[in-house]
Coordinates of C-alpha atoms and ligand atoms in Angstrom, one line a residue:
X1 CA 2.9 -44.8 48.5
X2 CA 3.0 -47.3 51.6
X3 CA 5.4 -49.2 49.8
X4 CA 7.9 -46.3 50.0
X5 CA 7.3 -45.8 53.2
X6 CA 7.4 -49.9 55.0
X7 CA 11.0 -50.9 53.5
X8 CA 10.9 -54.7 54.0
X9 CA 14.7 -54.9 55.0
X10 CA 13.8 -53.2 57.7
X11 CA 11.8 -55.0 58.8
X12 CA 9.0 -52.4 59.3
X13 CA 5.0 -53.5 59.3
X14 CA 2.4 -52.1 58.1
X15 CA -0.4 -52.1 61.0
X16 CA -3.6 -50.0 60.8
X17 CA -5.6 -51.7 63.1
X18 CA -3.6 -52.5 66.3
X19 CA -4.1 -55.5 68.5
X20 CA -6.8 -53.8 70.7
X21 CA -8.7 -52.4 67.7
X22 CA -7.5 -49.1 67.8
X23 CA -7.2 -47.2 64.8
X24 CA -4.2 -45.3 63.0
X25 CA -6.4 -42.5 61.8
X26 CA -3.8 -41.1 59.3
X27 CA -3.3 -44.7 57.2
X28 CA -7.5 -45.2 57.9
X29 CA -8.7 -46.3 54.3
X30 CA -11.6 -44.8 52.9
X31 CA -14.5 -47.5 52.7
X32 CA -18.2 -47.2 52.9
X33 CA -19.9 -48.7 56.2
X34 CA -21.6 -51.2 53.5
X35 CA -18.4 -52.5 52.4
X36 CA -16.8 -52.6 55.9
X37 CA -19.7 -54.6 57.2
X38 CA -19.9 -56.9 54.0
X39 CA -16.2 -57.9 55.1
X40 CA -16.9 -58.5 58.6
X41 CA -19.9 -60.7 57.6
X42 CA -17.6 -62.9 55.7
X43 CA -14.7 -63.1 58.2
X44 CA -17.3 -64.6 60.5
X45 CA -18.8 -66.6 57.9
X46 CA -15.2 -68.1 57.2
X47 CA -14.8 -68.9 61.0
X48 CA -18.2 -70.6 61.6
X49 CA -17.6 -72.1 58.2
X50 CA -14.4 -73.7 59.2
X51 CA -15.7 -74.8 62.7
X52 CA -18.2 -76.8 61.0
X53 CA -16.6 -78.0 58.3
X54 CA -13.8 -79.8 60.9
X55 CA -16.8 -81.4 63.1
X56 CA -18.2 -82.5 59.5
X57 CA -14.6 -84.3 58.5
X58 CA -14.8 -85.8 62.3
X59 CA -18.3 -87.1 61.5
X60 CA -16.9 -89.1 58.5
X61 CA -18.9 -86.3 56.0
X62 CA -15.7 -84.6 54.8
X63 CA -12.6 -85.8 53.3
X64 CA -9.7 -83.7 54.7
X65 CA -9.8 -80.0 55.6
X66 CA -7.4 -77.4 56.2
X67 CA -8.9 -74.6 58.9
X68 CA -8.4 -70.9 58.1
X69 CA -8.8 -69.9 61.5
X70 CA -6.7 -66.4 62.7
X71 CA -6.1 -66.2 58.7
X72 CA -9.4 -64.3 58.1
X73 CA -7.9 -60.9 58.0
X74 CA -5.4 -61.9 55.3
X75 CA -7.7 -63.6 53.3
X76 CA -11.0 -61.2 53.0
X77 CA -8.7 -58.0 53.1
X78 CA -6.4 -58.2 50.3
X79 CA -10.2 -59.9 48.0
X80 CA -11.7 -57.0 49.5
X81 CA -9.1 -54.7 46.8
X82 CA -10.3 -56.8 43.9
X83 CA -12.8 -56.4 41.3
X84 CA -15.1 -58.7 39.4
X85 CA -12.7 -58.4 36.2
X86 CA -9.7 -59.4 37.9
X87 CA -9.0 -63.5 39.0
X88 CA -8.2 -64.9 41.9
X89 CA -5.0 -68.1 42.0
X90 CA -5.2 -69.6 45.4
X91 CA -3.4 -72.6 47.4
X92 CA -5.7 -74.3 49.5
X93 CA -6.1 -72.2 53.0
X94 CA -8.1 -69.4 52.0
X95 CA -11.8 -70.0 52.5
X96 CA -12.1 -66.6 53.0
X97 CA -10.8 -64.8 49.9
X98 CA -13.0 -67.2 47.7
X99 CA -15.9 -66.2 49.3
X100 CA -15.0 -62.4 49.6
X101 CA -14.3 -62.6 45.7
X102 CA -18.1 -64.2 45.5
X103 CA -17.9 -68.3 45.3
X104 CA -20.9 -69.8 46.9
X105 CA -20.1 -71.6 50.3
X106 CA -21.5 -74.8 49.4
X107 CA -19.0 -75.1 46.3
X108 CA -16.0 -75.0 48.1
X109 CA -17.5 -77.6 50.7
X110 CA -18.1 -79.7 48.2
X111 CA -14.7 -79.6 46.9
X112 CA -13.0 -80.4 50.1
X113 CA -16.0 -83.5 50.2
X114 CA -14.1 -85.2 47.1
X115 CA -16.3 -83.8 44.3
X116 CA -14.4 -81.3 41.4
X117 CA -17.7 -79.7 40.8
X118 CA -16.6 -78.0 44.0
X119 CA -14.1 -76.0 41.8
X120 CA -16.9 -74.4 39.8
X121 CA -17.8 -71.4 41.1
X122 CA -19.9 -70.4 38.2
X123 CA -20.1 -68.5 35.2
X124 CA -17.9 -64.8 35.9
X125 CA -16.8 -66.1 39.1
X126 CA -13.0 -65.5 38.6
X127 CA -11.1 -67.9 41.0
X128 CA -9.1 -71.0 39.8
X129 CA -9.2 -74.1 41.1
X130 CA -7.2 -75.0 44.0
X131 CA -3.3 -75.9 44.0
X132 CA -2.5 -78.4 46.2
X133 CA 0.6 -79.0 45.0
X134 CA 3.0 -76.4 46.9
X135 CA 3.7 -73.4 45.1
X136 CA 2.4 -75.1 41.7
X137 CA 0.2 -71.8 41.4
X138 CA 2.5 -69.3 41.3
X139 CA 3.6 -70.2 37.3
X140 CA 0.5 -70.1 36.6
X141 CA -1.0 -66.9 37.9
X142 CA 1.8 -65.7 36.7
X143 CA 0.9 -66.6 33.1
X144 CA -2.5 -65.5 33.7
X145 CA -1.8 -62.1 34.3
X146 CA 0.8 -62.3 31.4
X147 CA -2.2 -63.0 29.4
X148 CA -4.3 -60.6 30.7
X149 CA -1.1 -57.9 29.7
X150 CA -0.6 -59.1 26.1
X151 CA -4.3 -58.9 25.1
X152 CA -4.7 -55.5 26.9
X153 CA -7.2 -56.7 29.9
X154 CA -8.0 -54.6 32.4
X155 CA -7.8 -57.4 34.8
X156 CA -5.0 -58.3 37.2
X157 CA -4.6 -61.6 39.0
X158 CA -4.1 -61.7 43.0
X159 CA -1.9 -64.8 43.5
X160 CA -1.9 -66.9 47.1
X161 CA 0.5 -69.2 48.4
X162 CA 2.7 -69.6 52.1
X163 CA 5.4 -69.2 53.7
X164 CA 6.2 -73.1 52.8
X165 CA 5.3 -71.8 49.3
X166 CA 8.5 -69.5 48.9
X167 CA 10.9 -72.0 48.8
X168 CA 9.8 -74.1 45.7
X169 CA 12.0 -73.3 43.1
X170 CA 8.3 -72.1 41.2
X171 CA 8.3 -69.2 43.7
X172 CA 11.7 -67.8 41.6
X173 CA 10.4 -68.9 38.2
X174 CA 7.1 -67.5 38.7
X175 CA 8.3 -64.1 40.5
X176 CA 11.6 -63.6 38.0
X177 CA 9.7 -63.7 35.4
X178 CA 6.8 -61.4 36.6
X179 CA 9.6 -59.2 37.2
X180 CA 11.0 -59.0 34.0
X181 CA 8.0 -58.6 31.9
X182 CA 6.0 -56.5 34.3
X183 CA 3.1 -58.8 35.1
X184 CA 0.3 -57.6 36.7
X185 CA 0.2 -59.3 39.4
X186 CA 0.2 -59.5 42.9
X187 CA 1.9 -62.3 44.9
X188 CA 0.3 -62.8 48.3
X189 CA 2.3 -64.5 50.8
X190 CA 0.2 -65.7 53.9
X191 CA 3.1 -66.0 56.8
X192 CA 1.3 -68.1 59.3
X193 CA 4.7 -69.0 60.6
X194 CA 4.4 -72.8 59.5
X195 CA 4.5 -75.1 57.4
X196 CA 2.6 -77.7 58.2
X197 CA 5.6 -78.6 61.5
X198 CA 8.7 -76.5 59.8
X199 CA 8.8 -73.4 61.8
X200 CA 9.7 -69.8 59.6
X201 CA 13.1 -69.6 60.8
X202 CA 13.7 -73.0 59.3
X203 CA 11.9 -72.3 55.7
X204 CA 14.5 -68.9 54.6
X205 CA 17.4 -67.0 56.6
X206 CA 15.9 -63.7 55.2
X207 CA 14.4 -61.2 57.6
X208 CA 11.5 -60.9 55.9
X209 CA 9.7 -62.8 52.8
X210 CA 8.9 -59.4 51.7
X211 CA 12.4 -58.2 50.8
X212 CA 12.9 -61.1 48.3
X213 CA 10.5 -58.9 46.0
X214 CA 13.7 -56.9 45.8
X215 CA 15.9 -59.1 44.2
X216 CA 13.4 -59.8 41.5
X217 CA 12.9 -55.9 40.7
X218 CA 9.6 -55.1 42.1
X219 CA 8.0 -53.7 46.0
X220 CA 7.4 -55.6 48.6
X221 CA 5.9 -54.7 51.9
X222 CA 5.3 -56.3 55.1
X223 CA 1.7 -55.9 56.7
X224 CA 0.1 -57.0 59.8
X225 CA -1.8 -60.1 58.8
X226 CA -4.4 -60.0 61.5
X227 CA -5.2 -56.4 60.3
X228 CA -7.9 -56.5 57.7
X229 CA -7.7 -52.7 57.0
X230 CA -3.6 -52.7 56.5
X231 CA -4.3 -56.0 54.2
X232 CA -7.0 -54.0 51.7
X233 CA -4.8 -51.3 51.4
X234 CA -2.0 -52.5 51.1
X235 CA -3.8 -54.6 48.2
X236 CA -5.4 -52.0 46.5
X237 CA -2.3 -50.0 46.1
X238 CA -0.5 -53.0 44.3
X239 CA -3.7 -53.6 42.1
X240 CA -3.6 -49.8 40.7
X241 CA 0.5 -50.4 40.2
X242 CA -0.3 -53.3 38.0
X243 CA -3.8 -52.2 36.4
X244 CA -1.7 -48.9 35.3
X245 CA 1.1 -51.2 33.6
X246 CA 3.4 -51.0 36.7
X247 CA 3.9 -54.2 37.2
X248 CA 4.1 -56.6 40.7
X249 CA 4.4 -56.3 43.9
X250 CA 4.7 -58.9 46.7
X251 CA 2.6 -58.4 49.7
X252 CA 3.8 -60.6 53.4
X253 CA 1.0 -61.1 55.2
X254 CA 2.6 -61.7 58.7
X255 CA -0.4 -64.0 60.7
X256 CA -0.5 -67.0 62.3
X257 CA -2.5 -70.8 61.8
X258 CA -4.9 -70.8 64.9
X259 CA -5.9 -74.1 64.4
X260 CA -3.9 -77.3 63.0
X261 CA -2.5 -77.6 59.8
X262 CA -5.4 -80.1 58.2
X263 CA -7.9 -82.4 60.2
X264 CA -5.1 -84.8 60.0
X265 CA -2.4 -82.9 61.5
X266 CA -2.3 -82.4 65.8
X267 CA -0.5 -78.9 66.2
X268 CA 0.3 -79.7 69.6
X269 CA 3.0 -81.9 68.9
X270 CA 5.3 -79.5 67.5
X271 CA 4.3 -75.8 68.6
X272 CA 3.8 -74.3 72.5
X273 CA 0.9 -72.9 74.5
X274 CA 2.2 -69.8 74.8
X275 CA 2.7 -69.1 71.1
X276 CA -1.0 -70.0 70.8
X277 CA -1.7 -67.7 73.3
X278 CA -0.2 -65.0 72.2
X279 CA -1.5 -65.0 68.7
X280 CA -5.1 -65.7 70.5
X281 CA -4.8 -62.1 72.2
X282 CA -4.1 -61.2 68.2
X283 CA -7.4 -62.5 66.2
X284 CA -8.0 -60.8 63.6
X285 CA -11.9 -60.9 64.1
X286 CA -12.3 -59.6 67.6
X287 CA -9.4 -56.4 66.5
X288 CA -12.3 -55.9 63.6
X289 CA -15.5 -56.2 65.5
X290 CA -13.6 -53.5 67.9
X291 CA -13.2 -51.0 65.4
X292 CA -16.9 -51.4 64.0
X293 CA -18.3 -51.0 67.5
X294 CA -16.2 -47.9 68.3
X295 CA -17.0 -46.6 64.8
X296 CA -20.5 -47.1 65.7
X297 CA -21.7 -49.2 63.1
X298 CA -21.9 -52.2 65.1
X299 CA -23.0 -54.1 68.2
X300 CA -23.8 -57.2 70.7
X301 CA -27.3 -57.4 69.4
X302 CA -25.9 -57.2 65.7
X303 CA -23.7 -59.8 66.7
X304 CA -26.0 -62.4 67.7
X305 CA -28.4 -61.7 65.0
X306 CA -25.9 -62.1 62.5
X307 CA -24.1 -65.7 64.5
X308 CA -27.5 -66.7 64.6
X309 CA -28.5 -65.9 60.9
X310 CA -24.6 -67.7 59.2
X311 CA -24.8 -70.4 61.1
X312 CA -28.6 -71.6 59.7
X313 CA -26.8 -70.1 56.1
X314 CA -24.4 -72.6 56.8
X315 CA -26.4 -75.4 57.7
X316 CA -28.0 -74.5 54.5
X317 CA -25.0 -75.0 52.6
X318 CA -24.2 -78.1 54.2
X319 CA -27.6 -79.6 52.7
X320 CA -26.9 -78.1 49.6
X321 CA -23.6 -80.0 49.1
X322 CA -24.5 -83.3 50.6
X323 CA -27.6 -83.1 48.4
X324 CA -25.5 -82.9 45.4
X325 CA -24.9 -85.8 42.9
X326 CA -21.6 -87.8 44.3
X327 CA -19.4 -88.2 41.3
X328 CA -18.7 -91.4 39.3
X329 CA -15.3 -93.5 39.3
X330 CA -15.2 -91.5 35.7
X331 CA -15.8 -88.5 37.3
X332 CA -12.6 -89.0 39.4
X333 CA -10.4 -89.8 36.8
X334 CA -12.0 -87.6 33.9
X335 CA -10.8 -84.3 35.6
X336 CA -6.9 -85.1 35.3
X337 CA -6.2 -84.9 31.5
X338 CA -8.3 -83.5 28.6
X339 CA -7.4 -87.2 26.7
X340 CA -6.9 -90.1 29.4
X341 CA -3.5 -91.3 28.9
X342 CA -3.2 -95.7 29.0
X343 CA -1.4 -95.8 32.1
X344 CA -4.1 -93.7 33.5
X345 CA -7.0 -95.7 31.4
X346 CA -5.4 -99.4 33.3
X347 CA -6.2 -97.9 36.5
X348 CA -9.2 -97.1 35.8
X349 CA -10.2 -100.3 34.2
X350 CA -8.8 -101.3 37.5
X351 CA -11.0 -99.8 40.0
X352 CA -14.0 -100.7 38.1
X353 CA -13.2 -104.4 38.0
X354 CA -12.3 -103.9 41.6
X355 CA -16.0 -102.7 42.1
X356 CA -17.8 -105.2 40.0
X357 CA -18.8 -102.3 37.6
X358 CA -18.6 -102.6 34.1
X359 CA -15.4 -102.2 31.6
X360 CA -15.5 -98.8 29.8
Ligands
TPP1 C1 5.2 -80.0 46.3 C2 4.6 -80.4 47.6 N1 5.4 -80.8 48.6 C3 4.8 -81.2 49.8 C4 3.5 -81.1 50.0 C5 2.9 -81.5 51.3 N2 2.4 -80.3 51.9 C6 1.1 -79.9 51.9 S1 0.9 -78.4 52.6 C7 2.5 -78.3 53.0 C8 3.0 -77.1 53.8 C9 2.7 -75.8 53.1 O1 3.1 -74.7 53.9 P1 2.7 -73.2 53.5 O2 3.1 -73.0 52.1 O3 3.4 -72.4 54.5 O4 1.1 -73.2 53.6 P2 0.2 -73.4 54.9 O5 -0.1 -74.9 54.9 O6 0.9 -72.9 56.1 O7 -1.0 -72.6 54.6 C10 3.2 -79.4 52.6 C11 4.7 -79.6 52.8 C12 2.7 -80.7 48.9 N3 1.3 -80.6 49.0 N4 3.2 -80.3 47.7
MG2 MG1 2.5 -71.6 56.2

């Protein structure tokens, strides 16, 4: 069991993949070239993605985005470990876990466009909507998976939030009670060392993130965040705990926010060069492509063809979501409640009097 072996208060990682790409051969997971490849292709899709999706915002065609960029790793791996039965409770920086865990590009673009059509990712696609709100998730993945227990499911639910994320006070509700009634679930903690401009060292005096698992009554294990292969195995592990009644487990994914917090946020006011550059000399894609190439399954000219072939997939996407029917003043304020409350009903009446449109 890794778990036994990476005791978070030590402070010990879990790294398969090293910075340079080379692999540790004994913790090497088992997974077919298909798979392998499949992750790759969405790591990159996720990077050109988010590169597009910030010149889109600049261009006025966005509303507000918030880049994955050196999170790739710590998003595809641990969706890599799922399958189709089990659902997916995200925050809001993890492009690439939705699309590992199979929602269509042009969905989520939508979303961050203004549109709540953008959360639906269609029929089987398990993956909630997202959860601004900071750590508002965790109660309810948490409940989820309860569910999923009490009506014998097979399903477990992989739960996202930050660093930032584990001081709400829903962090403790959400994990104490997982604890005591054996949830399956697994609570994935994406360390990228901010939030928004508080530093880590600022957001807990623990070590590690990792070792609050501990205090709850479950694992928890620190893992390289730029290493996709650590992340899925790690992953897999704590889905077979919970899908054979074991309960949850809290995975620390130790990586780092490349780019700035959201397109409204300058990262160079708070946060050095040489930080950036050290983490730089750690992305997570270029440690992948490494091991691929040296494993023989990839190379330059696969490289290009497949740059080349997302980013015309992503220009399709684009299209697809800018083609899409913009939604109605009802639209926006039909999506909060099931039955509009009257303080919610004035506004509205508001805004369309505001717009010259007729009273509802
Ligand atoms: C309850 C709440 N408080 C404050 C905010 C404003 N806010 C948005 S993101 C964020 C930081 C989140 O940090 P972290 O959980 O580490 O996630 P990251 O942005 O690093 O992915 C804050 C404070 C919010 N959205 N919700
Ligand atoms: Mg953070």
């Amino acid at each position: 069991m890794l778990v036994d072996d990476y005791d978070p208060l030590k402070g010990k990682m879990l790294q398969i993949l090293d910075k340079d790409g080379n692999v540790d051969s004994a913790l090497e997971p088992k997974i077919d070239d298909k798979r392998l490849l499949e992750a790759y292709r969405i790591m990159l899709l996720t990077r050109i993605a988010d590169e597009k999706s910030i010149r889109m915002q600049r261009q006025g065609r966005l509303g507000a985005y918030p880049p994955s960029k050196g999170q790739e790793a710590s998003q595809v791996g641990p969706a890599m470990a799922l399958g189709n039965e089990d659902w997916m409770v995200w925050a809001f920086r993890e492009l690439g876990a939705l699309l590992m865990h199979g929602a269509p590009l042009w969905r989520t673009m939508l979303y961050w466009m203004g549109n709540e059509e953008g959360s639906n990712y269609g029929e089987g696609i398990r993956i909630t909507p997202s959860s601004v709100p900071v750590g508002s998730q965790i109660p309810h993945a948490v409940g989820m998976s309860f569910a999923s227990k009490y009506r014998n499911e097979k399903g477990v639910t992989l739960c996202f939030f930050g660093d930032g994320g584990s001081s709400e006070g829903d962090f403790h509700e959400g994990l104490n009670f997982a604890g005591v009634m054996r949830t399956p679930t697994i609570f994935l903690c994406q360390n990228n060392q901010w939030a928004i401009s508080l530093p880590r060292e600022l957001q807990t005096a623990s070590k590690t993130i990792a070792q609050k698992a501990l205090s709850y009554g479950f694992p928890g294990i620190l893992v390289d965040g730029n290493d996709v292969l650590a992340l899925y195995s790690a992953t897999k592990e704590a889905v077979e705990r919970a899908r054979r009644g074991d309960g949850p487990t809290l995975i620390e994914s130790f990586t780092y926010r490349l780019s700035d917090h959201t397109t409204s946020d300058d990262a160079t006011r708070y946060r050095t060069e040489q930080e950036l550059k050290y983490w730089n000399e750690r992305d997570p894609i270029d440690r992948f492509r490494t091991y691929l190439i040296r494993k023989g399954i990839w190379d330059d000219a696969k490289e290009r063809a497949l740059a080349a072939e997302l980013n015309q997939f992503v220009e399709g996407e684009v299209k697809r979501a800018e083609d899409f029917a913009k939604p109605t003043l009802d639209d926006v304020f039909g999506h909060t409640y099931a039955e509009m409350p009257d303080s919610l009903r004035s506004q509205l009446e508001f805004h369309r009097r505001d717009l010259g449109l007729k009273e509802g």
